[in-house]
Amino acid sequence: MDLKSNHTPVLADAAPITKSRLGVHSSLLPYSPTGATFPHGMLLTIPRKKTGLLEDVRSSSWLDAMKSSSPPPRKITKDVSHGFASHESDAAYFNWLLKYPSALTSFEQITNYAKGKRIALFLDYDGTLSPIVDNPDCAFMSDNMRDAVKKVAEYFPTAIISGRSRDKVYEFIGLTELYYAGSHGMDIIGPVRQAVPDNHPNCTIRSTDKQGKEVNLFQPAAEFLPLIDEVFESLVESTKDIKGAKVENNKFCVSVHYRNVDDKSWDLVGQIVHDILKGYPRLRLTHGRKVLEVRPVIDWDKGKAVTFLLESLGLSNCDDVLPIYIGDDRTDEDAFKVLREGNKGYGILVSSAPKESNAVYSLRDPSEVMEFLKSLVVWKSSPLKSLIYLMFSILGFLGNMPRGFLQQVCAQKTSYGSYNLVATLLFCSNFKSPLAIVN
Ligand SMILES: O=P(O)(O)OC[C@H]1O[C@H](O[C@H]2O[C@H](CO)[C@@H](O)[C@H](O)[C@H]2O)[C@H](O)[C@@H](O)[C@@H]1O
């Protein structure tokens, strides 16, 4: 794809994918010590073609890239009794699954590897937690998904890493227990309890979040704010007559959506954006799902954000940490790559269509993401329930309590109420809560 050439102003989000995929499961090695550093400054040098911009924009490959940037959702026809696809057109997808196995069918392999490790979860938003919809302002996540994310965050440190502005993605999700990285990781709210990675001293300030809690605010592109606002205004003005075009201000980057633009006008959208960017050499262009994204020319992406958050959480350089990143977009490839290259953890690509990726596993759509999150909760909570039950048995503590009742409580799948109940019973009986022991 032409987009991957660094001789056009458009940079691909993902680096070329090497064919040397790591051994998928057993060869995932312990965490290797790496860290995000800016040894030579953060600015990227991007060679720009001096002439022929128009030709680039209007070339068929450019338009092909715009068209293929978000394939329509595939309907997978399942044979209910056998659970395999009966549609011939699904063959390619199922073939692709051999290379990027479903994280659901490989769940046991994943959890076997995760045994004794602390999982850290990183979740993209659009297309991962919420389905892709025509109107970006209406990309709401379901209550069930919110519930699944909330529960999983009770067990594992969980961060959202989105191209949206941090405020916007927080507005959609609304869970205070998560860490949030907006603007493709250029706006991160992290914990203060751990040491701030000391290789970014000038980008981090102590602040308070919406609940008044003390946090570290990391904004490596802060100086670009006026420039981003300026280019946003200019893009809004220049695209206002193109029906369906929408420009979104994501604080440290700007999205120019063409999903609802007649495809005959896509080249016009591309041309306008390129023309405007000619006046902003400190901004660059990347490509998402039916969206052109204008962002600062700094060496920062979702992969770097993952590394930064792991450091902030005190989870880097630890053999017993398994980061899992779930995302659907080209910008998520940077994070997949960081995990793959360092043998650090698993990238899971959300896609219903075959595509090359740096991820290790795949999930088809947000509903499968939800299933995966719920499975993690059940997996993590089961030993806890067993432990609770075992303690009751060993201590002979509740001799008078009907055993069947306890079994019922401990067999419940994901009910936190049941833990509370058991903990309360223990507390009332002056015993130390087993939750305090195992957490
Ligand atoms: O990193 P993400 O959380 O995945 O954000 C990437 C972009 O997502 C949004 O756009 C995409 O989703 C929209 C709603 O489903 C869809 O209409 C659009 O075509 C997609 O590109 C968001 O609006 C962008 O600002 C984000 O950069």
PDB file of N, CA and C in Angstrom, residues 173-220:
ATOM      1  N   ILE A 173     -17.331   6.083  28.536  1.00  0.00           N
ATOM      2  CA  ILE A 173     -17.143   4.900  29.390  1.00  0.00           C
ATOM      3  C   ILE A 173     -17.628   5.162  30.817  1.00  0.00           C
ATOM      4  N   GLY A 174     -17.200   6.276  31.366  1.00  0.00           N
ATOM      5  CA  GLY A 174     -17.713   6.693  32.675  1.00  0.00           C
ATOM      6  C   GLY A 174     -17.283   5.839  33.856  1.00  0.00           C
ATOM      7  N   LEU A 175     -16.187   5.126  33.739  1.00  0.00           N
ATOM      8  CA  LEU A 175     -15.731   4.320  34.883  1.00  0.00           C
ATOM      9  C   LEU A 175     -14.495   4.977  35.497  1.00  0.00           C
ATOM     10  N   THR A 176     -14.592   5.309  36.759  1.00  0.00           N
ATOM     11  CA  THR A 176     -13.483   6.026  37.394  1.00  0.00           C
ATOM     12  C   THR A 176     -12.313   5.096  37.730  1.00  0.00           C
ATOM     13  N   GLU A 177     -12.584   3.801  37.736  1.00  0.00           N
ATOM     14  CA  GLU A 177     -11.534   2.869  38.169  1.00  0.00           C
ATOM     15  C   GLU A 177     -10.508   2.543  37.083  1.00  0.00           C
ATOM     16  N   LEU A 178     -10.650   3.143  35.906  1.00  0.00           N
ATOM     17  CA  LEU A 178      -9.716   2.841  34.813  1.00  0.00           C
ATOM     18  C   LEU A 178      -8.678   3.950  34.665  1.00  0.00           C
ATOM     19  N   TYR A 179      -7.597   3.643  33.951  1.00  0.00           N
ATOM     20  CA  TYR A 179      -6.659   4.674  33.525  1.00  0.00           C
ATOM     21  C   TYR A 179      -7.038   5.052  32.101  1.00  0.00           C
ATOM     22  N   TYR A 180      -6.875   6.331  31.770  1.00  0.00           N
ATOM     23  CA  TYR A 180      -7.290   6.787  30.443  1.00  0.00           C
ATOM     24  C   TYR A 180      -6.134   7.451  29.703  1.00  0.00           C
ATOM     25  N   ALA A 181      -5.951   7.023  28.455  1.00  0.00           N
ATOM     26  CA  ALA A 181      -4.986   7.681  27.569  1.00  0.00           C
ATOM     27  C   ALA A 181      -5.753   8.123  26.324  1.00  0.00           C
ATOM     28  N   GLY A 182      -5.876   9.424  26.134  1.00  0.00           N
ATOM     29  CA  GLY A 182      -6.585   9.942  24.955  1.00  0.00           C
ATOM     30  C   GLY A 182      -5.597  10.382  23.893  1.00  0.00           C
ATOM     31  N   SER A 183      -6.118  10.880  22.774  1.00  0.00           N
ATOM     32  CA  SER A 183      -5.307  11.426  21.668  1.00  0.00           C
ATOM     33  C   SER A 183      -4.169  10.466  21.283  1.00  0.00           C
ATOM     34  N   HIS A 184      -4.511   9.216  21.089  1.00  0.00           N
ATOM     35  CA  HIS A 184      -3.524   8.183  20.714  1.00  0.00           C
ATOM     36  C   HIS A 184      -2.366   8.087  21.718  1.00  0.00           C
ATOM     37  N   GLY A 185      -2.683   8.322  22.972  1.00  0.00           N
ATOM     38  CA  GLY A 185      -1.667   8.170  24.020  1.00  0.00           C
ATOM     39  C   GLY A 185      -0.934   9.462  24.343  1.00  0.00           C
ATOM     40  N   MET A 186      -1.339  10.561  23.702  1.00  0.00           N
ATOM     41  CA  MET A 186      -0.640  11.832  23.965  1.00  0.00           C
ATOM     42  C   MET A 186      -1.249  12.591  25.145  1.00  0.00           C
ATOM     43  N   ASP A 187      -2.178  11.965  25.828  1.00  0.00           N
ATOM     44  CA  ASP A 187      -2.834  12.611  26.970  1.00  0.00           C
ATOM     45  C   ASP A 187      -3.198  11.512  27.981  1.00  0.00           C
ATOM     46  N   ILE A 188      -2.277  11.276  28.903  1.00  0.00           N
ATOM     47  CA  ILE A 188      -2.449  10.122  29.805  1.00  0.00           C
ATOM     48  C   ILE A 188      -2.644  10.570  31.247  1.00  0.00           C
ATOM     49  N   ILE A 189      -3.657   9.995  31.864  1.00  0.00           N
ATOM     50  CA  ILE A 189      -3.799  10.183  33.310  1.00  0.00           C
ATOM     51  C   ILE A 189      -3.349   8.888  33.973  1.00  0.00           C
ATOM     52  N   GLY A 190      -2.324   8.977  34.772  1.00  0.00           N
ATOM     53  CA  GLY A 190      -1.780   7.770  35.416  1.00  0.00           C
ATOM     54  C   GLY A 190      -1.735   7.939  36.916  1.00  0.00           C
ATOM     55  N   PRO A 191      -1.410   6.870  37.584  1.00  0.00           N
ATOM     56  CA  PRO A 191      -1.395   6.899  39.045  1.00  0.00           C
ATOM     57  C   PRO A 191      -0.197   7.667  39.591  1.00  0.00           C
ATOM     58  N   VAL A 192      -0.325   8.200  40.790  1.00  0.00           N
ATOM     59  CA  VAL A 192       0.818   8.883  41.415  1.00  0.00           C
ATOM     60  C   VAL A 192       1.553   7.979  42.376  1.00  0.00           C
ATOM     61  N   ARG A 193       0.928   6.839  42.699  1.00  0.00           N
ATOM     62  CA  ARG A 193       1.542   6.020  43.752  1.00  0.00           C
ATOM     63  C   ARG A 193       2.867   5.415  43.329  1.00  0.00           C
ATOM     64  N   GLN A 194       3.038   5.213  42.018  1.00  0.00           N
ATOM     65  CA  GLN A 194       4.298   4.657  41.552  1.00  0.00           C
ATOM     66  C   GLN A 194       5.201   5.790  41.060  1.00  0.00           C
ATOM     67  N   ALA A 195       6.461   5.465  40.930  1.00  0.00           N
ATOM     68  CA  ALA A 195       7.399   6.475  40.439  1.00  0.00           C
ATOM     69  C   ALA A 195       7.058   6.849  39.003  1.00  0.00           C
ATOM     70  N   VAL A 196       7.192   8.118  38.684  1.00  0.00           N
ATOM     71  CA  VAL A 196       6.984   8.576  37.309  1.00  0.00           C
ATOM     72  C   VAL A 196       8.196   8.137  36.499  1.00  0.00           C
ATOM     73  N   PRO A 197       7.965   7.545  35.328  1.00  0.00           N
ATOM     74  CA  PRO A 197       9.128   7.193  34.518  1.00  0.00           C
ATOM     75  C   PRO A 197      10.012   8.420  34.335  1.00  0.00           C
ATOM     76  N   ASP A 198      11.276   8.315  34.770  1.00  0.00           N
ATOM     77  CA  ASP A 198      12.081   9.530  34.850  1.00  0.00           C
ATOM     78  C   ASP A 198      12.676   9.965  33.514  1.00  0.00           C
ATOM     79  N   ASN A 199      12.333   9.231  32.438  1.00  0.00           N
ATOM     80  CA  ASN A 199      12.833   9.706  31.153  1.00  0.00           C
ATOM     81  C   ASN A 199      11.877  10.691  30.480  1.00  0.00           C
ATOM     82  N   HIS A 200      10.797  11.062  31.147  1.00  0.00           N
ATOM     83  CA  HIS A 200       9.893  12.066  30.585  1.00  0.00           C
ATOM     84  C   HIS A 200       9.626  13.173  31.604  1.00  0.00           C
ATOM     85  N   PRO A 201      10.663  13.747  32.186  1.00  0.00           N
ATOM     86  CA  PRO A 201      10.431  14.655  33.315  1.00  0.00           C
ATOM     87  C   PRO A 201       9.624  15.897  32.944  1.00  0.00           C
ATOM     88  N   ASN A 202       9.759  16.364  31.696  1.00  0.00           N
ATOM     89  CA  ASN A 202       9.114  17.635  31.358  1.00  0.00           C
ATOM     90  C   ASN A 202       7.680  17.504  30.887  1.00  0.00           C
ATOM     91  N   CYS A 203       7.246  16.287  30.675  1.00  0.00           N
ATOM     92  CA  CYS A 203       5.904  16.104  30.112  1.00  0.00           C
ATOM     93  C   CYS A 203       4.887  15.716  31.172  1.00  0.00           C
ATOM     94  N   THR A 204       5.339  15.508  32.386  1.00  0.00           N
ATOM     95  CA  THR A 204       4.436  15.003  33.419  1.00  0.00           C
ATOM     96  C   THR A 204       4.195  16.066  34.479  1.00  0.00           C
ATOM     97  N   ILE A 205       2.924  16.290  34.780  1.00  0.00           N
ATOM     98  CA  ILE A 205       2.629  17.201  35.883  1.00  0.00           C
ATOM     99  C   ILE A 205       1.664  16.528  36.852  1.00  0.00           C
ATOM    100  N   ARG A 206       1.765  16.921  38.097  1.00  0.00           N
ATOM    101  CA  ARG A 206       0.848  16.416  39.118  1.00  0.00           C
ATOM    102  C   ARG A 206      -0.463  17.181  38.957  1.00  0.00           C
ATOM    103  N   SER A 207      -1.571  16.450  38.976  1.00  0.00           N
ATOM    104  CA  SER A 207      -2.858  17.114  38.786  1.00  0.00           C
ATOM    105  C   SER A 207      -3.923  16.381  39.588  1.00  0.00           C
ATOM    106  N   THR A 208      -5.160  16.806  39.461  1.00  0.00           N
ATOM    107  CA  THR A 208      -6.251  16.066  40.102  1.00  0.00           C
ATOM    108  C   THR A 208      -7.271  15.700  39.035  1.00  0.00           C
ATOM    109  N   ASP A 209      -7.886  14.537  39.188  1.00  0.00           N
ATOM    110  CA  ASP A 209      -8.884  14.133  38.198  1.00  0.00           C
ATOM    111  C   ASP A 209     -10.250  14.685  38.585  1.00  0.00           C
ATOM    112  N   LYS A 210     -11.283  14.244  37.847  1.00  0.00           N
ATOM    113  CA  LYS A 210     -12.627  14.798  38.070  1.00  0.00           C
ATOM    114  C   LYS A 210     -13.164  14.487  39.468  1.00  0.00           C
ATOM    115  N   GLN A 211     -12.626  13.448  40.069  1.00  0.00           N
ATOM    116  CA  GLN A 211     -13.085  13.093  41.422  1.00  0.00           C
ATOM    117  C   GLN A 211     -12.221  13.756  42.485  1.00  0.00           C
ATOM    118  N   GLY A 212     -11.272  14.572  42.052  1.00  0.00           N
ATOM    119  CA  GLY A 212     -10.400  15.253  43.002  1.00  0.00           C
ATOM    120  C   GLY A 212      -9.228  14.396  43.446  1.00  0.00           C
ATOM    121  N   LYS A 213      -9.084  13.223  42.816  1.00  0.00           N
ATOM    122  CA  LYS A 213      -7.982  12.330  43.181  1.00  0.00           C
ATOM    123  C   LYS A 213      -6.689  12.816  42.539  1.00  0.00           C
ATOM    124  N   GLU A 214      -5.587  12.679  43.278  1.00  0.00           N
ATOM    125  CA  GLU A 214      -4.294  13.100  42.721  1.00  0.00           C
ATOM    126  C   GLU A 214      -3.825  12.148  41.626  1.00  0.00           C
ATOM    127  N   VAL A 215      -3.410  12.717  40.515  1.00  0.00           N
ATOM    128  CA  VAL A 215      -2.968  11.885  39.384  1.00  0.00           C
ATOM    129  C   VAL A 215      -1.745  12.516  38.734  1.00  0.00           C
ATOM    130  N   ASN A 216      -1.087  11.725  37.910  1.00  0.00           N
ATOM    131  CA  ASN A 216      -0.037  12.272  37.051  1.00  0.00           C
ATOM    132  C   ASN A 216      -0.603  12.478  35.665  1.00  0.00           C
ATOM    133  N   LEU A 217      -0.420  13.669  35.138  1.00  0.00           N
ATOM    134  CA  LEU A 217      -0.918  13.980  33.803  1.00  0.00           C
ATOM    135  C   LEU A 217       0.273  14.048  32.860  1.00  0.00           C
ATOM    136  N   PHE A 218       0.241  13.204  31.840  1.00  0.00           N
ATOM    137  CA  PHE A 218       1.367  13.135  30.911  1.00  0.00           C
ATOM    138  C   PHE A 218       0.899  13.619  29.544  1.00  0.00           C
ATOM    139  N   GLN A 219       1.467  14.730  29.082  1.00  0.00           N
ATOM    140  CA  GLN A 219       1.036  15.312  27.807  1.00  0.00           C
ATOM    141  C   GLN A 219       2.257  15.710  26.974  1.00  0.00           C
ATOM    142  N   PRO A 220       2.825  14.733  26.257  1.00  0.00           N
ATOM    143  CA  PRO A 220       4.069  15.021  25.530  1.00  0.00           C
ATOM    144  C   PRO A 220       3.901  15.994  24.365  1.00  0.00           C
TER     145      PRO A 220
END
